[in-house]
Amino acid sequence: MIGCMEFVVSRDPRLPIHYLFPSRSRKTQPDPVIGRATSYHFWARNALFHGLGSLGLNPGDTVLVPAFHCSTVVEPIRHYGCEVIFYNVHRDGVVDFEDLARKVDSQVKAVVAIHYFGVLQPLQKIREFCHHHHLFFIEDCAHLFMGESREGPIGSVGDISIFSWRKFLPIYDGGMLVCNHAQYQRAVPWQGLSGWFQVKIVKNLLEKCLSDRATPRLSIGPNQRTEFPVQGAVSHDGVGEPFHVNTHVPEFDASQLNWPMSRWSRYITEHIDVSKIMRKRQEHSSILSQALGELPGIRPWSKAGEHRVCAWAFPIVVEHRTDLHVELRKRGIQAFSWSGVIHPTLDLAAFSDAKFLYEHVVLLPNHQSLTQSELHFMIDTVKGVL
Ligand SMILES: Cc1ncc(COP(=O)(O)O)c(C=O)c1O
């Protein structure tokens, strides 16, 4: 199945072929927290692992992690040797400070807070909480490209913060660790990527290019893109992953821990126009917000326009059903939910709010390559399904 079809509206941005050619307008890497110490890792999960080392955490220490999470946040912490204890987040996505306080004991050394798909955490309040309890604050910005909250630039308030470039750009890999205090900076024992993996990355980038409609002469054979709009071809059960290019890899692979961001991904990130990407994504977000905000039974989860941030996907809360993303996928829209990325150690029955979020938050594609017709196809399809 893989390789022979694709979604009509994909979750990931396209890779126009000109991104691969040398360009005079070479820029620097995206830098959301200017002036802070940063390191570029293969995955954001690896950045988190190395961040624990920068903070001087010891195996056996406890880290508090939200019950609404992706397992890639939990795995690096456990691999480091720390214990993970989960805390509640309310249905609006915000940290439940009462539960957080209940979970603090002498073993707890750090709190991870996630800015979910544009739902921002109260940074100063978490900062004060951590200060009061002598804890480190780890700000997880993996769902944000960059931007400003009312409390400062995203990623600048935590003791450390992490970013995941591969969610926003047409690249294979790419994560970043930001150390907001010079004393937390620590050298990473970098290791080169294996030759086999470099081939895999180049192949993936070429596939991205071939699947871009802007490179029609290269679109031959199985990657031929059908004309829009069509019913997107999907795998036999309607929910599996047909051909797509920016694979979400939920596994934690310790053999890749010391890999830097690949040179291919760095090359592409150095040729992109950050402000254009932000503008496009924010525009799409407000179109979706306006069109979907009026529909009964669903509501946008984040308040678009309230903050100047740029989120990975557009989150909606679907009040009375749990299958909207499945129905959208059957119709060619690569919507997704987080129900498949829960860490197996989470006792979901103890976290009714997280359970609600896993079941009812649906993430719609919201990237810079979406066309107006794709946006409207998505809006009409959501309306139709509802
Ligand atoms: C909240 C959050 N943090 C961290 C990560 C890890 O990012 P990466 O896939 O780049 O390792 C993810 C992955 O989806 C995530 O959702």
Tab-separated table of N, CA, C and O in Angstrom, residues 3 6 15-21 202-226 243:
chain	number	residue	atom	x	y	z
A	3	GLY	N	3.330	4.034	-0.589
A	3	GLY	CA	4.005	4.482	-1.793
A	3	GLY	C	3.068	4.611	-2.979
A	3	GLY	O	3.455	5.127	-4.009
A	6	GLU	N	-1.830	8.940	-1.707
A	6	GLU	CA	-1.589	9.965	-0.713
A	6	GLU	C	-2.889	10.649	-0.346
A	6	GLU	O	-3.897	10.499	-1.024
A	15	LEU	N	7.575	19.944	-0.247
A	15	LEU	CA	8.971	20.344	-0.462
A	15	LEU	C	9.126	20.736	-1.926
A	15	LEU	O	9.302	19.877	-2.784
A	16	PRO	N	9.043	22.053	-2.224
A	16	PRO	CA	9.246	22.469	-3.619
A	16	PRO	C	10.690	22.166	-4.014
A	16	PRO	O	11.599	22.317	-3.192
A	17	ILE	N	10.879	21.763	-5.243
A	17	ILE	CA	12.204	21.270	-5.642
A	17	ILE	C	13.286	22.359	-5.521
A	17	ILE	O	14.443	22.064	-5.255
A	18	HIS	N	12.860	23.632	-5.650
A	18	HIS	CA	13.888	24.678	-5.605
A	18	HIS	C	14.525	24.799	-4.217
A	18	HIS	O	15.600	25.360	-4.074
A	19	TYR	N	13.895	24.227	-3.200
A	19	TYR	CA	14.523	24.227	-1.868
A	19	TYR	C	15.826	23.423	-1.869
A	19	TYR	O	16.654	23.577	-0.988
A	20	LEU	N	15.959	22.532	-2.853
A	20	LEU	CA	17.137	21.661	-2.860
A	20	LEU	C	18.313	22.275	-3.622
A	20	LEU	O	19.417	21.781	-3.554
A	21	PHE	N	18.041	23.344	-4.358
A	21	PHE	CA	19.110	23.942	-5.139
A	21	PHE	C	19.830	25.008	-4.325
A	21	PHE	O	19.217	25.663	-3.474
A	202	VAL	N	17.854	11.115	2.272
A	202	VAL	CA	17.860	11.658	0.910
A	202	VAL	C	16.679	11.086	0.128
A	202	VAL	O	15.953	11.801	-0.574
A	203	LYS	N	16.442	9.797	0.295
A	203	LYS	CA	15.315	9.149	-0.397
A	203	LYS	C	14.007	9.810	0.035
A	203	LYS	O	13.155	10.135	-0.793
A	204	ASN	N	13.883	10.064	1.334
A	204	ASN	CA	12.662	10.684	1.851
A	204	ASN	C	12.458	12.083	1.266
A	204	ASN	O	11.359	12.464	0.878
A	205	LEU	N	13.567	12.838	1.153
A	205	LEU	CA	13.450	14.199	0.610
A	205	LEU	C	13.059	14.147	-0.866
A	205	LEU	O	12.233	14.938	-1.329
A	206	LEU	N	13.647	13.197	-1.591
A	206	LEU	CA	13.291	13.081	-3.008
A	206	LEU	C	11.824	12.703	-3.156
A	206	LEU	O	11.112	13.215	-4.014
A	207	GLU	N	11.359	11.845	-2.291
A	207	GLU	CA	9.936	11.461	-2.331
A	207	GLU	C	9.049	12.670	-2.056
A	207	GLU	O	8.007	12.846	-2.677
A	208	LYS	N	9.486	13.486	-1.135
A	208	LYS	CA	8.708	14.708	-0.837
A	208	LYS	C	8.616	15.571	-2.093
A	208	LYS	O	7.570	16.092	-2.424
A	209	CYS	N	9.760	15.736	-2.763
A	209	CYS	CA	9.779	16.560	-3.982
A	209	CYS	C	8.874	15.964	-5.047
A	209	CYS	O	8.102	16.665	-5.690
A	210	LEU	N	8.970	14.644	-5.223
A	210	LEU	CA	8.177	13.986	-6.269
A	210	LEU	C	6.692	14.108	-5.998
A	210	LEU	O	5.881	14.137	-6.914
A	211	SER	N	6.346	14.183	-4.730
A	211	SER	CA	4.916	14.248	-4.423
A	211	SER	C	4.395	15.678	-4.471
A	211	SER	O	3.211	15.918	-4.292
A	212	ASP	N	5.276	16.638	-4.723
A	212	ASP	CA	4.831	18.033	-4.802
A	212	ASP	C	4.270	18.311	-6.187
A	212	ASP	O	4.928	18.045	-7.194
A	213	ARG	N	3.061	18.848	-6.220
A	213	ARG	CA	2.428	19.115	-7.512
A	213	ARG	C	3.210	20.114	-8.358
A	213	ARG	O	3.073	20.199	-9.551
A	214	ALA	N	4.040	20.900	-7.685
A	214	ALA	CA	4.792	21.907	-8.437
A	214	ALA	C	5.924	21.286	-9.245
A	214	ALA	O	6.586	21.971	-10.003
A	215	THR	N	6.174	19.985	-9.077
A	215	THR	CA	7.212	19.331	-9.870
A	215	THR	C	6.573	18.223	-10.722
A	215	THR	O	6.891	17.058	-10.564
A	216	PRO	N	5.686	18.632	-11.649
A	216	PRO	CA	4.894	17.627	-12.367
A	216	PRO	C	5.732	16.694	-13.231
A	216	PRO	O	5.431	15.532	-13.346
A	217	ARG	N	6.811	17.217	-13.811
A	217	ARG	CA	7.561	16.371	-14.727
A	217	ARG	C	8.249	15.227	-13.984
A	217	ARG	O	8.605	14.233	-14.520
A	218	LEU	N	8.431	15.450	-12.670
A	218	LEU	CA	9.059	14.387	-11.896
A	218	LEU	C	8.030	13.438	-11.301
A	218	LEU	O	8.377	12.418	-10.748
A	219	SER	N	6.759	13.823	-11.408
A	219	SER	CA	5.723	12.999	-10.780
A	219	SER	C	5.363	11.834	-11.679
A	219	SER	O	4.425	11.893	-12.459
A	220	ILE	N	6.141	10.805	-11.602
A	220	ILE	CA	5.917	9.658	-12.464
A	220	ILE	C	5.581	8.446	-11.609
A	220	ILE	O	5.846	8.433	-10.424
A	221	GLY	N	4.967	7.467	-12.262
A	221	GLY	CA	4.731	6.188	-11.599
A	221	GLY	C	3.848	6.328	-10.376
A	221	GLY	O	2.915	7.116	-10.366
A	222	PRO	N	4.171	5.567	-9.367
A	222	PRO	CA	3.252	5.422	-8.247
A	222	PRO	C	3.017	6.710	-7.476
A	222	PRO	O	2.015	6.823	-6.796
A	223	ASN	N	3.907	7.687	-7.591
A	223	ASN	CA	3.702	8.903	-6.820
A	223	ASN	C	2.851	9.943	-7.544
A	223	ASN	O	2.683	11.046	-7.067
A	224	GLN	N	2.375	9.581	-8.718
A	224	GLN	CA	1.539	10.511	-9.480
A	224	GLN	C	0.426	11.054	-8.602
A	224	GLN	O	-0.318	10.305	-7.991
A	225	ARG	N	0.321	12.376	-8.548
A	225	ARG	CA	-0.709	12.954	-7.692
A	225	ARG	C	-1.983	13.135	-8.496
A	225	ARG	O	-1.948	13.667	-9.593
A	226	THR	N	-3.091	12.692	-7.965
A	226	THR	CA	-4.353	12.846	-8.661
A	226	THR	C	-4.781	14.305	-8.579
A	226	THR	O	-4.411	15.011	-7.662
A	243	PHE	N	0.495	6.632	1.601
A	243	PHE	CA	1.762	7.303	1.338
A	243	PHE	C	1.786	8.727	1.895
A	243	PHE	O	0.954	9.544	1.596
